[in-house]
């Protein structure tokens, strides 16, 4: 075993996760340009042993070998399932098969999922309540319910003696490289992207969870994706900001263009916002990585959506992006819609309908016939100035 295959992260605590260097898509939706990891941890107490989460299906054999580096898998007493999604719970059936005594530790909602998804018999499940503990002998596991981060059953596990928090997806990032935070230079950028994709729709639940763990002394945060945070203050500070919906003087601009008319409306608004000191994140939806878009929505105050009308409504790529904006619930406050049509308008109405009940105030919507004329460009510039003023006004 090379040093990277397993690692001691504290006395009696080992990283035994799997690195998925080549995975490029998650949930058939989220691009993974840097792959990901499925982190699992083995905790060896004086009397008992526990696993914190497992690994994605397909990595079972590798996982078993990693456990065997330290103990025989049949010696494991508890398998803690902080989260039931298969990337962490997928190896549970395999493990429960090669070990006939281990009990699965989870929340009451997790227990139902373990039976449904992984066919774990009820008698092998130990349901834990919020703040309940299990002692492994010199290693005490404290369970903290943290629901809807991002499934209903999610919980955190805190190892009291070592002051390690195992929060599963929370504080994670999709990065295959590096064991510790200091080994990945742009980790906060990856963590922000991950937050935007996975946690942003659950900001209220995230605030509650952060409040709950505030009184814990946390030396290490060991999530189930990406590097372990040896310097937890940095990620805790970032999460506090994101959960509170703190935004910058920033606009995300997402557009699609067919014959460049919409793009000709986007260019002047980009220039206007930039000249007004607004930070810009610009995406052409024909080639954009939606993970990057999600990352920029995390701290943007405004969004500009640009699309031509096609087949009686907004271009499908713009509809998709608008739907994502609504579903991810970013802390956006302001919006602008720009559109060009050939013979019948429809994009502005379609985009506004797709945004539905989102709290974005549309401060400008321009829909023009054909390529923009000089007076159209002037109008776009005016909308850009209004948006910049409102972004600055709204900022605390
Ligand atoms: Fe990493 Fe929600 O699973």
mmCIF file with all atom_site columns, C-alpha atoms in Angstrom, residues 165-299:
data_model
loop_
_atom_site.group_PDB
_atom_site.id
_atom_site.type_symbol
_atom_site.label_atom_id
_atom_site.label_alt_id
_atom_site.label_comp_id
_atom_site.label_asym_id
_atom_site.label_entity_id
_atom_site.label_seq_id
_atom_site.pdbx_PDB_ins_code
_atom_site.Cartn_x
_atom_site.Cartn_y
_atom_site.Cartn_z
_atom_site.occupancy
_atom_site.B_iso_or_equiv
_atom_site.pdbx_formal_charge
_atom_site.auth_seq_id
_atom_site.auth_comp_id
_atom_site.auth_asym_id
_atom_site.auth_atom_id
_atom_site.pdbx_PDB_model_num
ATOM 1   C CA . UNK A 1 165 ? -16.084 16.400 12.972  1.00 0.00 ? 165 UNK A CA 1
ATOM 2   C CA . UNK A 1 166 ? -17.285 13.975 10.280  1.00 0.00 ? 166 UNK A CA 1
ATOM 3   C CA . UNK A 1 167 ? -20.022 15.925 8.449   1.00 0.00 ? 167 UNK A CA 1
ATOM 4   C CA . UNK A 1 168 ? -20.262 13.765 5.293   1.00 0.00 ? 168 UNK A CA 1
ATOM 5   C CA . UNK A 1 169 ? -21.188 16.037 2.334   1.00 0.00 ? 169 UNK A CA 1
ATOM 6   C CA . UNK A 1 170 ? -21.171 19.277 4.353   1.00 0.00 ? 170 UNK A CA 1
ATOM 7   C CA . UNK A 1 171 ? -17.818 21.125 4.013   1.00 0.00 ? 171 UNK A CA 1
ATOM 8   C CA . UNK A 1 172 ? -16.944 18.831 1.095   1.00 0.00 ? 172 UNK A CA 1
ATOM 9   C CA . UNK A 1 173 ? -15.492 19.479 -2.343  1.00 0.00 ? 173 UNK A CA 1
ATOM 10  C CA . UNK A 1 174 ? -15.232 17.431 -5.489  1.00 0.00 ? 174 UNK A CA 1
ATOM 11  C CA . UNK A 1 175 ? -11.458 17.146 -5.778  1.00 0.00 ? 175 UNK A CA 1
ATOM 12  C CA . UNK A 1 176 ? -9.613  13.842 -6.133  1.00 0.00 ? 176 UNK A CA 1
ATOM 13  C CA . UNK A 1 177 ? -6.183  15.182 -5.231  1.00 0.00 ? 177 UNK A CA 1
ATOM 14  C CA . UNK A 1 178 ? -4.740  15.910 -1.810  1.00 0.00 ? 178 UNK A CA 1
ATOM 15  C CA . UNK A 1 179 ? -5.428  14.525 1.624   1.00 0.00 ? 179 UNK A CA 1
ATOM 16  C CA . UNK A 1 180 ? -5.386  17.808 3.549   1.00 0.00 ? 180 UNK A CA 1
ATOM 17  C CA . UNK A 1 181 ? -6.665  21.303 2.781   1.00 0.00 ? 181 UNK A CA 1
ATOM 18  C CA . UNK A 1 182 ? -3.163  22.773 2.565   1.00 0.00 ? 182 UNK A CA 1
ATOM 19  C CA . UNK A 1 183 ? -2.373  20.479 -0.384  1.00 0.00 ? 183 UNK A CA 1
ATOM 20  C CA . UNK A 1 184 ? -5.026  21.973 -2.684  1.00 0.00 ? 184 UNK A CA 1
ATOM 21  C CA . UNK A 1 185 ? -4.203  25.571 -3.486  1.00 0.00 ? 185 UNK A CA 1
ATOM 22  C CA . UNK A 1 186 ? -7.646  26.692 -4.667  1.00 0.00 ? 186 UNK A CA 1
ATOM 23  C CA . UNK A 1 187 ? -9.666  24.540 -2.282  1.00 0.00 ? 187 UNK A CA 1
ATOM 24  C CA . UNK A 1 188 ? -12.072 27.305 -1.258  1.00 0.00 ? 188 UNK A CA 1
ATOM 25  C CA . UNK A 1 189 ? -13.007 27.814 -4.917  1.00 0.00 ? 189 UNK A CA 1
ATOM 26  C CA . UNK A 1 190 ? -13.826 24.093 -5.198  1.00 0.00 ? 190 UNK A CA 1
ATOM 27  C CA . UNK A 1 191 ? -15.693 24.214 -1.902  1.00 0.00 ? 191 UNK A CA 1
ATOM 28  C CA . UNK A 1 192 ? -17.701 27.211 -3.148  1.00 0.00 ? 192 UNK A CA 1
ATOM 29  C CA . UNK A 1 193 ? -18.575 25.347 -6.324  1.00 0.00 ? 193 UNK A CA 1
ATOM 30  C CA . UNK A 1 194 ? -19.646 22.340 -4.253  1.00 0.00 ? 194 UNK A CA 1
ATOM 31  C CA . UNK A 1 195 ? -21.704 24.561 -1.965  1.00 0.00 ? 195 UNK A CA 1
ATOM 32  C CA . UNK A 1 196 ? -23.423 26.128 -4.992  1.00 0.00 ? 196 UNK A CA 1
ATOM 33  C CA . UNK A 1 197 ? -24.245 22.753 -6.523  1.00 0.00 ? 197 UNK A CA 1
ATOM 34  C CA . UNK A 1 198 ? -25.300 20.837 -3.411  1.00 0.00 ? 198 UNK A CA 1
ATOM 35  C CA . UNK A 1 199 ? -25.887 22.933 -0.292  1.00 0.00 ? 199 UNK A CA 1
ATOM 36  C CA . UNK A 1 200 ? -27.071 26.349 -1.517  1.00 0.00 ? 200 UNK A CA 1
ATOM 37  C CA . UNK A 1 201 ? -30.766 25.351 -1.766  1.00 0.00 ? 201 UNK A CA 1
ATOM 38  C CA . UNK A 1 202 ? -30.637 24.453 1.943   1.00 0.00 ? 202 UNK A CA 1
ATOM 39  C CA . UNK A 1 203 ? -29.187 27.640 3.392   1.00 0.00 ? 203 UNK A CA 1
ATOM 40  C CA . UNK A 1 204 ? -31.583 27.780 6.346   1.00 0.00 ? 204 UNK A CA 1
ATOM 41  C CA . UNK A 1 205 ? -30.782 24.204 7.336   1.00 0.00 ? 205 UNK A CA 1
ATOM 42  C CA . UNK A 1 206 ? -27.091 24.980 6.921   1.00 0.00 ? 206 UNK A CA 1
ATOM 43  C CA . UNK A 1 207 ? -27.406 27.961 9.266   1.00 0.00 ? 207 UNK A CA 1
ATOM 44  C CA . UNK A 1 208 ? -29.072 25.717 11.855  1.00 0.00 ? 208 UNK A CA 1
ATOM 45  C CA . UNK A 1 209 ? -26.346 23.098 11.552  1.00 0.00 ? 209 UNK A CA 1
ATOM 46  C CA . UNK A 1 210 ? -23.606 25.715 11.869  1.00 0.00 ? 210 UNK A CA 1
ATOM 47  C CA . UNK A 1 211 ? -25.299 27.056 14.993  1.00 0.00 ? 211 UNK A CA 1
ATOM 48  C CA . UNK A 1 212 ? -25.490 23.529 16.418  1.00 0.00 ? 212 UNK A CA 1
ATOM 49  C CA . UNK A 1 213 ? -21.771 22.841 16.027  1.00 0.00 ? 213 UNK A CA 1
ATOM 50  C CA . UNK A 1 214 ? -20.712 26.310 17.200  1.00 0.00 ? 214 UNK A CA 1
ATOM 51  C CA . UNK A 1 215 ? -20.060 25.161 20.760  1.00 0.00 ? 215 UNK A CA 1
ATOM 52  C CA . UNK A 1 216 ? -17.919 22.193 19.702  1.00 0.00 ? 216 UNK A CA 1
ATOM 53  C CA . UNK A 1 217 ? -14.166 22.456 19.816  1.00 0.00 ? 217 UNK A CA 1
ATOM 54  C CA . UNK A 1 218 ? -13.265 21.354 16.297  1.00 0.00 ? 218 UNK A CA 1
ATOM 55  C CA . UNK A 1 219 ? -9.652  20.561 15.495  1.00 0.00 ? 219 UNK A CA 1
ATOM 56  C CA . UNK A 1 220 ? -10.288 18.782 12.222  1.00 0.00 ? 220 UNK A CA 1
ATOM 57  C CA . UNK A 1 221 ? -13.184 18.585 9.770   1.00 0.00 ? 221 UNK A CA 1
ATOM 58  C CA . UNK A 1 222 ? -13.142 15.312 7.858   1.00 0.00 ? 222 UNK A CA 1
ATOM 59  C CA . UNK A 1 223 ? -15.796 15.465 5.128   1.00 0.00 ? 223 UNK A CA 1
ATOM 60  C CA . UNK A 1 224 ? -16.689 12.633 2.793   1.00 0.00 ? 224 UNK A CA 1
ATOM 61  C CA . UNK A 1 225 ? -15.613 14.417 -0.410  1.00 0.00 ? 225 UNK A CA 1
ATOM 62  C CA . UNK A 1 226 ? -12.316 16.173 -0.970  1.00 0.00 ? 226 UNK A CA 1
ATOM 63  C CA . UNK A 1 227 ? -9.517  17.119 1.385   1.00 0.00 ? 227 UNK A CA 1
ATOM 64  C CA . UNK A 1 228 ? -9.668  17.038 5.182   1.00 0.00 ? 228 UNK A CA 1
ATOM 65  C CA . UNK A 1 229 ? -9.689  20.479 6.789   1.00 0.00 ? 229 UNK A CA 1
ATOM 66  C CA . UNK A 1 230 ? -6.796  20.703 9.240   1.00 0.00 ? 230 UNK A CA 1
ATOM 67  C CA . UNK A 1 231 ? -7.488  24.427 9.425   1.00 0.00 ? 231 UNK A CA 1
ATOM 68  C CA . UNK A 1 232 ? -11.249 24.339 10.012  1.00 0.00 ? 232 UNK A CA 1
ATOM 69  C CA . UNK A 1 233 ? -11.601 28.091 10.627  1.00 0.00 ? 233 UNK A CA 1
ATOM 70  C CA . UNK A 1 234 ? -11.182 28.878 6.940   1.00 0.00 ? 234 UNK A CA 1
ATOM 71  C CA . UNK A 1 235 ? -14.017 26.633 5.721   1.00 0.00 ? 235 UNK A CA 1
ATOM 72  C CA . UNK A 1 236 ? -16.221 27.469 8.733   1.00 0.00 ? 236 UNK A CA 1
ATOM 73  C CA . UNK A 1 237 ? -15.874 31.163 7.929   1.00 0.00 ? 237 UNK A CA 1
ATOM 74  C CA . UNK A 1 238 ? -16.695 30.578 4.255   1.00 0.00 ? 238 UNK A CA 1
ATOM 75  C CA . UNK A 1 239 ? -19.719 28.436 5.122   1.00 0.00 ? 239 UNK A CA 1
ATOM 76  C CA . UNK A 1 240 ? -21.001 31.054 7.542   1.00 0.00 ? 240 UNK A CA 1
ATOM 77  C CA . UNK A 1 241 ? -20.817 33.670 4.769   1.00 0.00 ? 241 UNK A CA 1
ATOM 78  C CA . UNK A 1 242 ? -22.484 31.439 2.164   1.00 0.00 ? 242 UNK A CA 1
ATOM 79  C CA . UNK A 1 243 ? -25.192 30.176 4.509   1.00 0.00 ? 243 UNK A CA 1
ATOM 80  C CA . UNK A 1 244 ? -26.031 33.761 5.436   1.00 0.00 ? 244 UNK A CA 1
ATOM 81  C CA . UNK A 1 245 ? -26.323 34.639 1.748   1.00 0.00 ? 245 UNK A CA 1
ATOM 82  C CA . UNK A 1 246 ? -23.630 37.321 1.818   1.00 0.00 ? 246 UNK A CA 1
ATOM 83  C CA . UNK A 1 247 ? -23.112 38.698 -1.670  1.00 0.00 ? 247 UNK A CA 1
ATOM 84  C CA . UNK A 1 248 ? -20.622 40.960 -3.406  1.00 0.00 ? 248 UNK A CA 1
ATOM 85  C CA . UNK A 1 249 ? -20.880 43.792 -5.941  1.00 0.00 ? 249 UNK A CA 1
ATOM 86  C CA . UNK A 1 250 ? -21.113 41.059 -8.513  1.00 0.00 ? 250 UNK A CA 1
ATOM 87  C CA . UNK A 1 251 ? -23.315 40.002 -11.420 1.00 0.00 ? 251 UNK A CA 1
ATOM 88  C CA . UNK A 1 252 ? -23.413 36.629 -13.104 1.00 0.00 ? 252 UNK A CA 1
ATOM 89  C CA . UNK A 1 253 ? -24.249 36.894 -16.777 1.00 0.00 ? 253 UNK A CA 1
ATOM 90  C CA . UNK A 1 254 ? -25.519 33.781 -18.540 1.00 0.00 ? 254 UNK A CA 1
ATOM 91  C CA . UNK A 1 255 ? -26.528 33.944 -22.151 1.00 0.00 ? 255 UNK A CA 1
ATOM 92  C CA . UNK A 1 256 ? -26.982 32.016 -25.343 1.00 0.00 ? 256 UNK A CA 1
ATOM 93  C CA . UNK A 1 257 ? -26.944 33.452 -28.824 1.00 0.00 ? 257 UNK A CA 1
ATOM 94  C CA . UNK A 1 258 ? -27.862 31.984 -32.221 1.00 0.00 ? 258 UNK A CA 1
ATOM 95  C CA . UNK A 1 259 ? -26.973 34.707 -34.754 1.00 0.00 ? 259 UNK A CA 1
ATOM 96  C CA . UNK A 1 260 ? -25.104 37.042 -32.379 1.00 0.00 ? 260 UNK A CA 1
ATOM 97  C CA . UNK A 1 261 ? -27.940 39.527 -31.838 1.00 0.00 ? 261 UNK A CA 1
ATOM 98  C CA . UNK A 1 262 ? -28.341 38.578 -28.171 1.00 0.00 ? 262 UNK A CA 1
ATOM 99  C CA . UNK A 1 263 ? -24.563 38.592 -27.758 1.00 0.00 ? 263 UNK A CA 1
ATOM 100 C CA . UNK A 1 264 ? -24.496 42.158 -29.123 1.00 0.00 ? 264 UNK A CA 1
ATOM 101 C CA . UNK A 1 265 ? -26.813 43.117 -26.241 1.00 0.00 ? 265 UNK A CA 1
ATOM 102 C CA . UNK A 1 266 ? -24.695 41.273 -23.700 1.00 0.00 ? 266 UNK A CA 1
ATOM 103 C CA . UNK A 1 267 ? -21.460 43.034 -24.637 1.00 0.00 ? 267 UNK A CA 1
ATOM 104 C CA . UNK A 1 268 ? -22.628 46.585 -23.725 1.00 0.00 ? 268 UNK A CA 1
ATOM 105 C CA . UNK A 1 269 ? -24.125 45.468 -20.420 1.00 0.00 ? 269 UNK A CA 1
ATOM 106 C CA . UNK A 1 270 ? -20.870 43.696 -19.514 1.00 0.00 ? 270 UNK A CA 1
ATOM 107 C CA . UNK A 1 271 ? -18.906 46.828 -20.325 1.00 0.00 ? 271 UNK A CA 1
ATOM 108 C CA . UNK A 1 272 ? -21.327 49.077 -18.444 1.00 0.00 ? 272 UNK A CA 1
ATOM 109 C CA . UNK A 1 273 ? -21.333 46.934 -15.305 1.00 0.00 ? 273 UNK A CA 1
ATOM 110 C CA . UNK A 1 274 ? -17.549 46.549 -15.389 1.00 0.00 ? 274 UNK A CA 1
ATOM 111 C CA . UNK A 1 275 ? -17.050 50.309 -15.790 1.00 0.00 ? 275 UNK A CA 1
ATOM 112 C CA . UNK A 1 276 ? -19.331 50.818 -12.780 1.00 0.00 ? 276 UNK A CA 1
ATOM 113 C CA . UNK A 1 277 ? -17.022 48.592 -10.709 1.00 0.00 ? 277 UNK A CA 1
ATOM 114 C CA . UNK A 1 278 ? -19.233 45.511 -10.688 1.00 0.00 ? 278 UNK A CA 1
ATOM 115 C CA . UNK A 1 279 ? -17.463 42.145 -10.707 1.00 0.00 ? 279 UNK A CA 1
ATOM 116 C CA . UNK A 1 280 ? -18.595 40.031 -13.656 1.00 0.00 ? 280 UNK A CA 1
ATOM 117 C CA . UNK A 1 281 ? -18.856 36.289 -14.168 1.00 0.00 ? 281 UNK A CA 1
ATOM 118 C CA . UNK A 1 282 ? -19.743 35.694 -17.820 1.00 0.00 ? 282 UNK A CA 1
ATOM 119 C CA . UNK A 1 283 ? -21.004 32.404 -19.251 1.00 0.00 ? 283 UNK A CA 1
ATOM 120 C CA . UNK A 1 284 ? -21.998 31.496 -22.783 1.00 0.00 ? 284 UNK A CA 1
ATOM 121 C CA . UNK A 1 285 ? -24.428 28.671 -22.036 1.00 0.00 ? 285 UNK A CA 1
ATOM 122 C CA . UNK A 1 286 ? -23.490 26.825 -25.224 1.00 0.00 ? 286 UNK A CA 1
ATOM 123 C CA . UNK A 1 287 ? -20.192 25.861 -23.609 1.00 0.00 ? 287 UNK A CA 1
ATOM 124 C CA . UNK A 1 288 ? -20.534 26.768 -19.916 1.00 0.00 ? 288 UNK A CA 1
ATOM 125 C CA . UNK A 1 289 ? -19.783 24.361 -17.086 1.00 0.00 ? 289 UNK A CA 1
ATOM 126 C CA . UNK A 1 290 ? -22.861 24.593 -14.879 1.00 0.00 ? 290 UNK A CA 1
ATOM 127 C CA . UNK A 1 291 ? -20.741 23.891 -11.783 1.00 0.00 ? 291 UNK A CA 1
ATOM 128 C CA . UNK A 1 292 ? -18.834 27.106 -12.467 1.00 0.00 ? 292 UNK A CA 1
ATOM 129 C CA . UNK A 1 293 ? -22.122 28.925 -12.948 1.00 0.00 ? 293 UNK A CA 1
ATOM 130 C CA . UNK A 1 294 ? -23.374 27.552 -9.601  1.00 0.00 ? 294 UNK A CA 1
ATOM 131 C CA . UNK A 1 295 ? -20.136 28.691 -7.944  1.00 0.00 ? 295 UNK A CA 1
ATOM 132 C CA . UNK A 1 296 ? -20.610 32.268 -9.149  1.00 0.00 ? 296 UNK A CA 1
ATOM 133 C CA . UNK A 1 297 ? -24.259 32.353 -8.134  1.00 0.00 ? 297 UNK A CA 1
ATOM 134 C CA . UNK A 1 298 ? -23.165 31.765 -4.512  1.00 0.00 ? 298 UNK A CA 1
ATOM 135 C CA . UNK A 1 299 ? -21.995 35.346 -3.995  1.00 0.00 ? 299 UNK A CA 1
#
